[in-house]
Coordinates of C-alpha atoms in Angstrom, one line a residue:
Chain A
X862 CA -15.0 2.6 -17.4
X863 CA -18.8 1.2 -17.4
X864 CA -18.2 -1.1 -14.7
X865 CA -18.5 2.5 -12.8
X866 CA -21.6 2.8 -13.8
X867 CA -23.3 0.7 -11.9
X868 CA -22.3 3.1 -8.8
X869 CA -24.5 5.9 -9.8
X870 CA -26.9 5.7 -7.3
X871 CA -24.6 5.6 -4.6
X872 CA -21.8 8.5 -5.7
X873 CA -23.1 12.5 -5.7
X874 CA -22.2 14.7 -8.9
X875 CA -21.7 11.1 -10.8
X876 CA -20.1 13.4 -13.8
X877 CA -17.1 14.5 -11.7
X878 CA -16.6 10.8 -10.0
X879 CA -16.5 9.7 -13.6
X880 CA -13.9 12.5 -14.9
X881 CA -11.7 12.2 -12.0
X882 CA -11.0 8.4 -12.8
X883 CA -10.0 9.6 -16.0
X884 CA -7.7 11.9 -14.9
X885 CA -3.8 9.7 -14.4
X886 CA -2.6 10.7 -11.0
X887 CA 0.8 12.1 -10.4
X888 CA 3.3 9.3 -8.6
X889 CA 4.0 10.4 -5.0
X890 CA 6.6 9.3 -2.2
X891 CA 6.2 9.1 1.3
X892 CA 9.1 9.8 3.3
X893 CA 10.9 7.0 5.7
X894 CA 11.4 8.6 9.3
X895 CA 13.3 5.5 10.1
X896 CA 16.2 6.5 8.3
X897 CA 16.0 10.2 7.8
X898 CA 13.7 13.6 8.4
X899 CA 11.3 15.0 6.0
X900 CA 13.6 18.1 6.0
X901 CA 16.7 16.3 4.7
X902 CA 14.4 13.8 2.1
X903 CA 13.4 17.2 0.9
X904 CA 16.8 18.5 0.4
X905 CA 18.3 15.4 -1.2
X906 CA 15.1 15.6 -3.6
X907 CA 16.4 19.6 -4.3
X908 CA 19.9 19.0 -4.3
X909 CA 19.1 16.3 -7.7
X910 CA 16.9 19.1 -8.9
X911 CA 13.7 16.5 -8.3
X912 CA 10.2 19.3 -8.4
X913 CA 7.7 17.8 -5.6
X914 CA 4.6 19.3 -4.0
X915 CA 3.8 18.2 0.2
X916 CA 0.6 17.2 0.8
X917 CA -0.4 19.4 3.4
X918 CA -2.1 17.0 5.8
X919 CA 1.1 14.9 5.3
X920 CA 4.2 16.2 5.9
X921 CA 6.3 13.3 4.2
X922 CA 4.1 12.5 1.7
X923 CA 5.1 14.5 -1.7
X924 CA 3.7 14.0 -4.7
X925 CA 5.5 15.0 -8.3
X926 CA 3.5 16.7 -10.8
X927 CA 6.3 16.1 -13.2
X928 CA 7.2 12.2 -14.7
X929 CA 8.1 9.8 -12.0
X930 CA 11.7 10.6 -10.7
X931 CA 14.5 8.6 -12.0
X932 CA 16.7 6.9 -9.8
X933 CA 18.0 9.0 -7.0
X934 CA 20.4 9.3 -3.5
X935 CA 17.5 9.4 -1.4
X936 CA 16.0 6.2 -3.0
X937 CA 19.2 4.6 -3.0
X938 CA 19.1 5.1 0.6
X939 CA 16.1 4.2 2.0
X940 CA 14.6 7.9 2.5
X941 CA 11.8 7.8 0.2
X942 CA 9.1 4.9 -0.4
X943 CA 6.9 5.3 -3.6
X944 CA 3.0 5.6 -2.1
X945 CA 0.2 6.9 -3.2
X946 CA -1.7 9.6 -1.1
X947 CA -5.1 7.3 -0.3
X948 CA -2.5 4.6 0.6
X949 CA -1.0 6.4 3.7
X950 CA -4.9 6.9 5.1
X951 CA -5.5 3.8 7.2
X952 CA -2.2 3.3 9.0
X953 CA -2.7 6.7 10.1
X954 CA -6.2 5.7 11.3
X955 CA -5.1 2.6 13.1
X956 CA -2.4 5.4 15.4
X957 CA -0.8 2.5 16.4
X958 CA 2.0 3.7 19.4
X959 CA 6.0 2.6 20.0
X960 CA 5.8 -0.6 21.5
X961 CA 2.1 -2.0 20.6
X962 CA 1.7 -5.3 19.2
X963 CA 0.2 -4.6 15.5
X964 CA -0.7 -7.1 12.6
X965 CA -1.1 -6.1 9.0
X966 CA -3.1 -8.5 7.4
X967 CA -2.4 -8.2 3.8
X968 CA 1.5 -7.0 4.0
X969 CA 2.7 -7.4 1.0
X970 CA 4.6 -5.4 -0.7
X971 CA 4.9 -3.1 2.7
X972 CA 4.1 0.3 1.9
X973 CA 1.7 0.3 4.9
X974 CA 3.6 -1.9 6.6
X975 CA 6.6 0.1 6.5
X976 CA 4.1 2.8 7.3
X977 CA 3.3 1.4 10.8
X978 CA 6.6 0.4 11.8
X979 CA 7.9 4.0 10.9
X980 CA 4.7 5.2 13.2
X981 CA 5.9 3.3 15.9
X982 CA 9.5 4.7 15.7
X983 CA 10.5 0.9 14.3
X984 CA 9.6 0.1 18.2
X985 CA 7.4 -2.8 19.4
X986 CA 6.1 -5.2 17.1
X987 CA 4.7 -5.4 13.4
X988 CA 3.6 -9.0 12.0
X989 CA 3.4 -8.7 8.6
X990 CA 1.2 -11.6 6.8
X991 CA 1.1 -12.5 3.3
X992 CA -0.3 -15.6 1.6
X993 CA 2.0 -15.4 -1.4
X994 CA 5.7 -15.7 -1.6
X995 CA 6.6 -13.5 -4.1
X996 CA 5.6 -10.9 -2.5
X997 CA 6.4 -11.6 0.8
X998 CA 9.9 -12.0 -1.0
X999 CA 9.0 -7.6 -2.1
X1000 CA 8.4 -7.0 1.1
X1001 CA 11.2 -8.5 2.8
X1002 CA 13.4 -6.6 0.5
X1003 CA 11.2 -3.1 0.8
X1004 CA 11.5 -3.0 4.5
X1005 CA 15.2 -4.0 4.5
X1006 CA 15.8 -0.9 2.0
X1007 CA 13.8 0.9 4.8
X1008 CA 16.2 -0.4 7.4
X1009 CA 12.8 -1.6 9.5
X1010 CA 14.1 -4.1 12.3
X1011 CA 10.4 -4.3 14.3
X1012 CA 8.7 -6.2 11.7
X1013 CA 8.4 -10.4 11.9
X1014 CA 7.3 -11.8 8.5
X1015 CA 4.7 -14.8 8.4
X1016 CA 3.6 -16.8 5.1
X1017 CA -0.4 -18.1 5.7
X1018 CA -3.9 -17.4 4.8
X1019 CA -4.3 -14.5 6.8
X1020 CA -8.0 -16.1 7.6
X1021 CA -6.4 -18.8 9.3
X1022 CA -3.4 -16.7 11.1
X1023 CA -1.8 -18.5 13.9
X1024 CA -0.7 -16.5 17.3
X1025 CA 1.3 -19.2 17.9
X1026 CA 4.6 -18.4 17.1
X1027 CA 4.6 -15.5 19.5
X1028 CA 3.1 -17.8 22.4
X1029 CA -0.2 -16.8 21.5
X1030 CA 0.0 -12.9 21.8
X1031 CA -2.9 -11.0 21.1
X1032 CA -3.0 -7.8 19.3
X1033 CA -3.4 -4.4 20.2
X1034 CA -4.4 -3.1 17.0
X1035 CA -4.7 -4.4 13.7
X1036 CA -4.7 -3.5 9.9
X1037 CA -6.9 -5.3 7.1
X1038 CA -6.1 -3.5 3.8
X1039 CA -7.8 -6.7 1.9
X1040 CA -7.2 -7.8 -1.7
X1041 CA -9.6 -6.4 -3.6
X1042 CA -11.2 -5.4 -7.0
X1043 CA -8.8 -2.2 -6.9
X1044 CA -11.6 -0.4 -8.7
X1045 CA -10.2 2.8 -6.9
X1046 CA -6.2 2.5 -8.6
X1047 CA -7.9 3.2 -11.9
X1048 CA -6.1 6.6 -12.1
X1049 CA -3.0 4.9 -11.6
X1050 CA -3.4 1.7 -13.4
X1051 CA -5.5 2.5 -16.4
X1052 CA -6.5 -1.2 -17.0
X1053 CA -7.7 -2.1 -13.2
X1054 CA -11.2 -2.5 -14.7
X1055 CA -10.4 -4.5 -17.9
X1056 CA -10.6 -7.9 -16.0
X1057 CA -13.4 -6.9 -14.1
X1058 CA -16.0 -9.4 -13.5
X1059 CA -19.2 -9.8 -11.0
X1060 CA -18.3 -12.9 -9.7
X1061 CA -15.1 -11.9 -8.9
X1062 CA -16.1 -9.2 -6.6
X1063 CA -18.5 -11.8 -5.1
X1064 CA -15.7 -14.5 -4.9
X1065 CA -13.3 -11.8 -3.3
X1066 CA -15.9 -10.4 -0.9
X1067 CA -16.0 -14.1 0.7
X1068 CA -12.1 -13.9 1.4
X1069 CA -12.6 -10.5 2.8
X1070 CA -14.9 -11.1 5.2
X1071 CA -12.9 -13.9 6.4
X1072 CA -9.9 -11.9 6.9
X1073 CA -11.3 -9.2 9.0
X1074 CA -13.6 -11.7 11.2
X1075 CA -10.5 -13.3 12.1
X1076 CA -7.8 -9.8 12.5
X1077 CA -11.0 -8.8 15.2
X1078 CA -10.9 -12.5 16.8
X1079 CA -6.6 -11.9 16.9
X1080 CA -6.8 -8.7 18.7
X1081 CA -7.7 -7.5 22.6
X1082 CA -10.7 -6.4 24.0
X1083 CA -10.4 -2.6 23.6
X1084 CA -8.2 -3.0 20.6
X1085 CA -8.6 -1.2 17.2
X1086 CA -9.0 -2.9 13.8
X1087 CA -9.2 -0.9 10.8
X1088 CA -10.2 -2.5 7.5
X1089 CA -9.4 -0.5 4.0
X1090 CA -9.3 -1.4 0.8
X1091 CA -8.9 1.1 -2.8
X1092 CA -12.3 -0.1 -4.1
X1093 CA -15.9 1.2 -4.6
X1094 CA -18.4 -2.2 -3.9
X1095 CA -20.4 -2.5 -1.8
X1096 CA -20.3 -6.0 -1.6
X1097 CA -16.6 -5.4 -0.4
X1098 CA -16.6 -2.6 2.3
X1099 CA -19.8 -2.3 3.7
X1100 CA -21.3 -5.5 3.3
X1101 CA -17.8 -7.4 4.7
X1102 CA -18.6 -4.8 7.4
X1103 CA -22.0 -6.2 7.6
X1104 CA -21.1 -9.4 8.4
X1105 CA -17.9 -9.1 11.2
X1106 CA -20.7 -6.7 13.2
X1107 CA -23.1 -9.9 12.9
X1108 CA -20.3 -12.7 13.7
X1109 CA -17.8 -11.3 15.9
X1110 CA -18.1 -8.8 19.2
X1111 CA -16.9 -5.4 18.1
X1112 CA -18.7 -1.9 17.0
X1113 CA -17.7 0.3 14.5
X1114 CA -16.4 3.8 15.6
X1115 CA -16.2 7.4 14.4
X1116 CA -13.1 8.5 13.2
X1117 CA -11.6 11.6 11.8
X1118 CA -9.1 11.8 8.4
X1119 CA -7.9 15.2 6.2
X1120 CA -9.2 14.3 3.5
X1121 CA -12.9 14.9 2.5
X1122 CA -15.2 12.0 2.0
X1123 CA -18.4 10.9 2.5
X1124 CA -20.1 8.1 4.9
X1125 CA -20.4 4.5 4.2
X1126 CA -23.7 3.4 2.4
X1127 CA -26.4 1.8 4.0
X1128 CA -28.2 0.5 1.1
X1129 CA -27.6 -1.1 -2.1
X1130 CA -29.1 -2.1 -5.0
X1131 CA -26.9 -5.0 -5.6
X1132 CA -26.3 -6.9 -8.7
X1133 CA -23.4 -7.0 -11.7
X1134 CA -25.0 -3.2 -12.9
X1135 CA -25.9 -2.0 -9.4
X1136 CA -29.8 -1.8 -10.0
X1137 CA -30.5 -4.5 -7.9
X1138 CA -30.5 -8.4 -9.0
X1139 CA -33.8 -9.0 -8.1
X1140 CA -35.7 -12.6 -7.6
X1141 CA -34.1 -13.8 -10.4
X1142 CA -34.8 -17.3 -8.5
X1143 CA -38.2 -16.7 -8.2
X1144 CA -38.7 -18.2 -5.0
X1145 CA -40.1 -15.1 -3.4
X1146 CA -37.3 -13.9 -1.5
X1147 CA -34.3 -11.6 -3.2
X1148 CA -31.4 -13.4 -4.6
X1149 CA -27.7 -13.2 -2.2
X1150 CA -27.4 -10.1 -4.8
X1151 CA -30.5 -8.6 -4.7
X1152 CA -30.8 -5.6 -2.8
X1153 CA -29.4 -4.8 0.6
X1154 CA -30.0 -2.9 3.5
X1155 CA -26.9 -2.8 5.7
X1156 CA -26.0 -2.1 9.5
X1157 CA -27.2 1.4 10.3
X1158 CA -23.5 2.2 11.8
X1159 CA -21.5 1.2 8.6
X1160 CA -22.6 4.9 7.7
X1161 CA -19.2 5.7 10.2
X1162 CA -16.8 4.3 7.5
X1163 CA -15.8 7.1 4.9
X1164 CA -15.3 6.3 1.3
X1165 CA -13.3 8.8 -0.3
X1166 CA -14.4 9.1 -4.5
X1167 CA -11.2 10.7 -6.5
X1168 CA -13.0 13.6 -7.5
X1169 CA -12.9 14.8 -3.9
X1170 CA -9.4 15.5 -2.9
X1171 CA -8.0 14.4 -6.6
X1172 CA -6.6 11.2 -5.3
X1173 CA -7.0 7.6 -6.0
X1174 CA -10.5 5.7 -4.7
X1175 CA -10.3 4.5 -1.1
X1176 CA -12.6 2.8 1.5
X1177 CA -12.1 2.9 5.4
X1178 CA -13.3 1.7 8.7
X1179 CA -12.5 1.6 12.3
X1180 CA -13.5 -1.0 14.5
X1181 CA -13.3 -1.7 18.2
X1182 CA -13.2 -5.0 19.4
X1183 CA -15.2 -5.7 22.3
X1184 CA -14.7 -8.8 23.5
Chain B
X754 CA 12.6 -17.5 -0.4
X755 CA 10.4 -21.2 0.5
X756 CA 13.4 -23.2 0.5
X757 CA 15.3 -21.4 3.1
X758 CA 14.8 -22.7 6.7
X759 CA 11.9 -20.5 8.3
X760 CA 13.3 -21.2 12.0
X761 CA 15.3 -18.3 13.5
X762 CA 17.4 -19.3 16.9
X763 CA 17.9 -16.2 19.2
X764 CA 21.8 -16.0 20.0
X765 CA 23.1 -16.8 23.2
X766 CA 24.2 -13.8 25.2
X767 CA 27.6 -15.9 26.3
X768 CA 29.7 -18.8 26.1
X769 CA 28.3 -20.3 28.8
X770 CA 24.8 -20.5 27.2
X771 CA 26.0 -21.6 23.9
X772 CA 24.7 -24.6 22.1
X773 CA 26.7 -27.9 23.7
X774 CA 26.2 -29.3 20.8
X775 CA 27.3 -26.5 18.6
X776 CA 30.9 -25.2 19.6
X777 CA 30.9 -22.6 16.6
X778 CA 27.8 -20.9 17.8
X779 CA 28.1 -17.1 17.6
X780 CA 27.2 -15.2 21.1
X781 CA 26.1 -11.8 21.5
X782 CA 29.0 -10.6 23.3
X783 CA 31.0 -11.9 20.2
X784 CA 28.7 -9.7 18.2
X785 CA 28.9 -6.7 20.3
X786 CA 32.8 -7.5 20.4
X787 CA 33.0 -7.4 16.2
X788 CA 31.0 -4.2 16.0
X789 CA 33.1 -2.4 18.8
X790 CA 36.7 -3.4 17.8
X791 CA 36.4 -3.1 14.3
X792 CA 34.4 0.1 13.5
X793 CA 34.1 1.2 16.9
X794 CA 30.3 1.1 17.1
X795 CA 29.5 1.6 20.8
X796 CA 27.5 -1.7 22.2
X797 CA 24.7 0.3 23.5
X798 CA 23.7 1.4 20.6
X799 CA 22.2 -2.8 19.7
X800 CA 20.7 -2.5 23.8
X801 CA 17.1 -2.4 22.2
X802 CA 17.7 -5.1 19.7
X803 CA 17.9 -9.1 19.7
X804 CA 20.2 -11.4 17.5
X805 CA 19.5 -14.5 15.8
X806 CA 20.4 -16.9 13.5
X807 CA 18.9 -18.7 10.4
X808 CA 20.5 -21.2 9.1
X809 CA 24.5 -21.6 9.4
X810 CA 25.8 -18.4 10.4
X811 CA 23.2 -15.8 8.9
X812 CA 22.2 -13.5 11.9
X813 CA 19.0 -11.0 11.8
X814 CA 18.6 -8.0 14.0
X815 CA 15.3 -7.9 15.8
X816 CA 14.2 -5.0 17.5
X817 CA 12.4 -6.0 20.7
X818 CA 11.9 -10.2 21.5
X819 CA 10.1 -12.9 20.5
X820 CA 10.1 -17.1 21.6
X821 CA 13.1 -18.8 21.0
X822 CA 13.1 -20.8 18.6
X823 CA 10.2 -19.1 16.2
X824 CA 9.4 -20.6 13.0
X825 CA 8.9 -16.7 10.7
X826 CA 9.5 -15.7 7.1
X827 CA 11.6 -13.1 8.7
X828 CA 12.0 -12.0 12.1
X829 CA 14.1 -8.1 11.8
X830 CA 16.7 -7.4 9.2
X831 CA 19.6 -9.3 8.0
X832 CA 22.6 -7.6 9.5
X833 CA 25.5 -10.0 9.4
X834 CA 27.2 -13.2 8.3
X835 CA 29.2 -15.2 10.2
X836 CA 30.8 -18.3 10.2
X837 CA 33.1 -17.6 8.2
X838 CA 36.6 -16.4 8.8
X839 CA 35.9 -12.8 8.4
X840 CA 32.6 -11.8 9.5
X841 CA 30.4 -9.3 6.4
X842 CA 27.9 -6.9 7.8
X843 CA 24.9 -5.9 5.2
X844 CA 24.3 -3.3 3.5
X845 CA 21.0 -2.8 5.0
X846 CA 23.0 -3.2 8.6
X847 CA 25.4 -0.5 7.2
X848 CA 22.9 1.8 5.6
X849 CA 21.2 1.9 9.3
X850 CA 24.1 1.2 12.3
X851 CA 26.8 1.9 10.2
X852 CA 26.4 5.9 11.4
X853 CA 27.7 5.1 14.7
X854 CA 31.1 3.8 12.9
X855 CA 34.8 5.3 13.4
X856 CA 36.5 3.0 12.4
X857 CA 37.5 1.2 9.2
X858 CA 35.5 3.2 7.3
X859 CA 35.6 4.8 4.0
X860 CA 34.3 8.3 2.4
X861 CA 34.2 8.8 -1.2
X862 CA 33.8 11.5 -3.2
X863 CA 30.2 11.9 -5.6
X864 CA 32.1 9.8 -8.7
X865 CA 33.6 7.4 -6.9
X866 CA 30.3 7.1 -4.5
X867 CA 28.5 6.3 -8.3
X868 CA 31.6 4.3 -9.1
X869 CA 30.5 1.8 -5.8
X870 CA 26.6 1.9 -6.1
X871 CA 27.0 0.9 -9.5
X872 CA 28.6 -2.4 -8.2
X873 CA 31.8 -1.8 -9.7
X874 CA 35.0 -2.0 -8.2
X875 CA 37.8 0.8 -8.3
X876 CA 41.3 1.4 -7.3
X877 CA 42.0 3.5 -3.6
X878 CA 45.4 5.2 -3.6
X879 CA 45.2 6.7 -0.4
X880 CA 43.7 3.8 1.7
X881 CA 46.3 3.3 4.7
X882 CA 43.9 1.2 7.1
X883 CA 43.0 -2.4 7.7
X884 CA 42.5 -4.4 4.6
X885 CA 39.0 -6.4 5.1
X886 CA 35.4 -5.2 4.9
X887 CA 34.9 -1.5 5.1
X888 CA 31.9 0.8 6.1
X889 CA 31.7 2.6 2.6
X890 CA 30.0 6.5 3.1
X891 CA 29.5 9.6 1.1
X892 CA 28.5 13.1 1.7
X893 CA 24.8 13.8 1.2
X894 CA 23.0 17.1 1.7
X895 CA 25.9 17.9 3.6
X896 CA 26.2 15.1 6.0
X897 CA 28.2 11.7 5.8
X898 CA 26.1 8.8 5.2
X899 CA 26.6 5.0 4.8
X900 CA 25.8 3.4 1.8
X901 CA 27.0 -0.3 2.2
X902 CA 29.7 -2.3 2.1
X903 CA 33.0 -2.8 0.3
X904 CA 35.7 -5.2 0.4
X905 CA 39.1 -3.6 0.2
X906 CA 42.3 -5.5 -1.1
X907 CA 45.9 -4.6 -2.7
X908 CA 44.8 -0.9 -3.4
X909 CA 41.0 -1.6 -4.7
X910 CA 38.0 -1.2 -3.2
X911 CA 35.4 -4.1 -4.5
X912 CA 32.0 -2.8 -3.9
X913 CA 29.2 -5.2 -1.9
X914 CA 26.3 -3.8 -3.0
X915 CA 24.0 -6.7 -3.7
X916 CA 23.0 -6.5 -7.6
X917 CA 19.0 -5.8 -6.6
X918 CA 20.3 -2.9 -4.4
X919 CA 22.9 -1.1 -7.4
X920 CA 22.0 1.5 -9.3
X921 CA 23.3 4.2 -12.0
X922 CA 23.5 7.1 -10.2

């Protein structure tokens, strides 16, 4: 848990942040509309004697306070999808409508993009990219067990995604739920920080920043991108924000969620312990991760800590595109 | 997953639009047909959705369109097999469309509903229908629902559940 500590400047009531991510969070579902209604999910989840609590500003979303359930009908049949509360934030966000063209960046294994295509009544279009095949093979099989039929599946570096196969088609809206250093699944994952390392947030950051620059290149004028991920640095939410605002013609925008958070950081120590990293070069100017002062606006993107709404760790921001 | 072709060929609506140089291609209307005759699925209910075809007889249900051919991962859900002499719809094509069936289809009770999700196959006394692939349902809060496919012959009811999909219920 030190790596955390190198957010203490940036996170209010540090003490709570801290024993929140040492609190395990409860699993939790979020109900497929594709296939059924909340109410009958509900029911099957009663009628095998399953204890859940809604999350009130989700109506399919239940989480159990109990163990995880065992295997049940509703599973079996494509009712239920194992998500975490956090998780189901951005795809509300990016509101995408039946019929809109939509790309999720980083599909795999499809929670969110099972998500969208559910938000869309499984009409118009979801492509779903993923470098890797294994999971692109998880999320072929998740949204056939969720009986999704909108979705087209593509294997590539999302940085270098084609329009191609869909005679160049621009986007209407677009989700980037990057990779990431997953700082924020600690609740859930009690060893997401043992392979920590600086570099590896810097390395990632890179990828990141490539991803979004080209999800706001792939969508319309007047289009909405909305880049997420379930970590804390800076280096990879407000500074990747930093950069598509420099490179690319869009503007971030307010937003609202049901969840409480707090805005997006405009300045940042920097370095592996986050009290800055200095001119370590000495050539008079601070080193790539020194301190940083970021785009005034990145203060619309909300991070949400866990000790807020006792959930995982989540970052998100909405974009329009503007040219 | 890699090795599989990634091209996916939208079906031709007719006959007339087949494939010259592929006699056996499937049509639409012959999809429409199997659906309708055999489980008495009513064709509007596929007017939303496209057909196509990856590799030799596998076809995917698309909802909405997309160029012709398009080189994808996956393009929909897999839905059916053809090609062969009788045609096997999927589980997930059950599990979603099979609703609509009246026809050739088969409701168990909760131990023989384990019996089939389990992947095991179990004899069916009072079966009097066609022999073939059958739309396999059971009740669930209180409504009949579809859980996949099973392959009834000489009595027994050989469940198609695909072995990632079974489970010990």
């Amino acid at each position: 848990m030190e790596v955390l500590d190198r957010y203490e400047s940036i996170v209010d009531d540090f003490a709570a942040f801290t024993a929140a991510c040492e609190r395990p969070l409860p699993s939790a579902v979020r109900v497929n509309t594709i296939k059924t209604t909340v109410e009958r999910a509900r029911a099957a989840l009663d009628a095998e004697d399953i204890t859940y609590d809604p999350v009130d500003w989700y109506p399919g979303l239940l989480k159990f306070p109990d163990d995880q359930p065992g295997t049940n009908w509703p599973y079996f049949h494509g009712w239920i999808y194992g998500q975490e509360e956090v998780s189901a934030v951005p795809a509300e966000v990016l509101d995408p409508e039946p019929g809109e063209r939509v790309w999720d960046a980083c599909a795999a294994p499809g929670s969110k993009t099972s998500q969208l295509a559910a938000l869309m009544d499984d009409d118009g279009v979801v492509v779903a990219t993923d470098s890797n095949l294994g999971r692109l093979s998880a999320l072929r099989s998740n949204a056939e067990r969720l009986g999704v039929t909108n979705v087209a599946v593509t294997h590539e570096d999302a940085r270098n995604h084609s329009l191609k196969p869909f005679d160049n088609a621009e986007y209407d809206r677009a989700l980037v739920d990057v990779p990431c250093s997953c700082e924020g699944t600690i609740r859930k994952n009690p060893d997401a920080l043992d392979d920590w390392e600086y570099d590896h947030v810097k390395g990632i950051s890179g990828v990141q920043k490539g991803v979004l620059r080209r999800a706001v290149q792939a969508t319309k004028e007047g289009g909405t991108v909305v880049y997420s991920t379930c970590t804390f640095a800076p280096e990879e939410n407000e500074a990747v924000l930093d950069y598509v605002l420099e490179e690319e013609a869009c503007r971030l925008v307010d937003f609202e969620i049901p969840l409480d958070s707090v805005p997006g950081v405009t300045e940042w120590p920097g370095g592996e312990d986050g009290t800055g990293g200095g001119d370590q070069s000495g050539d008079g100017t601070a080193d790539d991760d020194g301190p940083r002062e970021f785009d005034p606006s990145v203060e619309k993107a909300k991070r949400i800590y866990p000790h807020l709404n006792d959930t995982g760790g989540f970052f998100c921001a909405k974009l329009e595109v503007e040219g | 997953m890699s090795h599989e072709s990634t091209r996916f060929d939208r079906v031709p609506a007719t006959e007339a639009e087949r494939d010259d140089e592929d006699p056996e291609q499937v049509t639409r209307e012959e999809i429409l047909d199997f659906w309708e005759d055999r489980y008495g699925v009513p064709r509007p209910v596929f007017d939303d959705y496209t057909f196509w075809e990856r590799g030799a007889g596998k076809i995917w249900i698309f909802r909405g369109d997309a160029p012709s051919p398009v080189d994808v991962e996956g393009l929909g859900m897999t839905f059916l097999r053809t090609r062969q002499e009788h045609w096997k719809p999927t589980t997930e094509a059950v599990q979603r469309f099979g609703g609509h069936a009246d026809k050739c289809t088969v409701h168990l009770d909760a131990d023989q509903a384990a019996t089939f999700v389990a992947g095991e196959d179990q004899e069916l006394a009072d079966w009097e229908g066609d022999w073939g692939y059958l739309i396999v349902s059971h009740d669930l809060v209180g409504e009949s629902e579809p859980m996949g496919v099973g392959l009834y012959l000489y009595g027994e009811l050989r469940s198609q559940v695909p072995k990632g999909r079974q489970r010990a219920l």
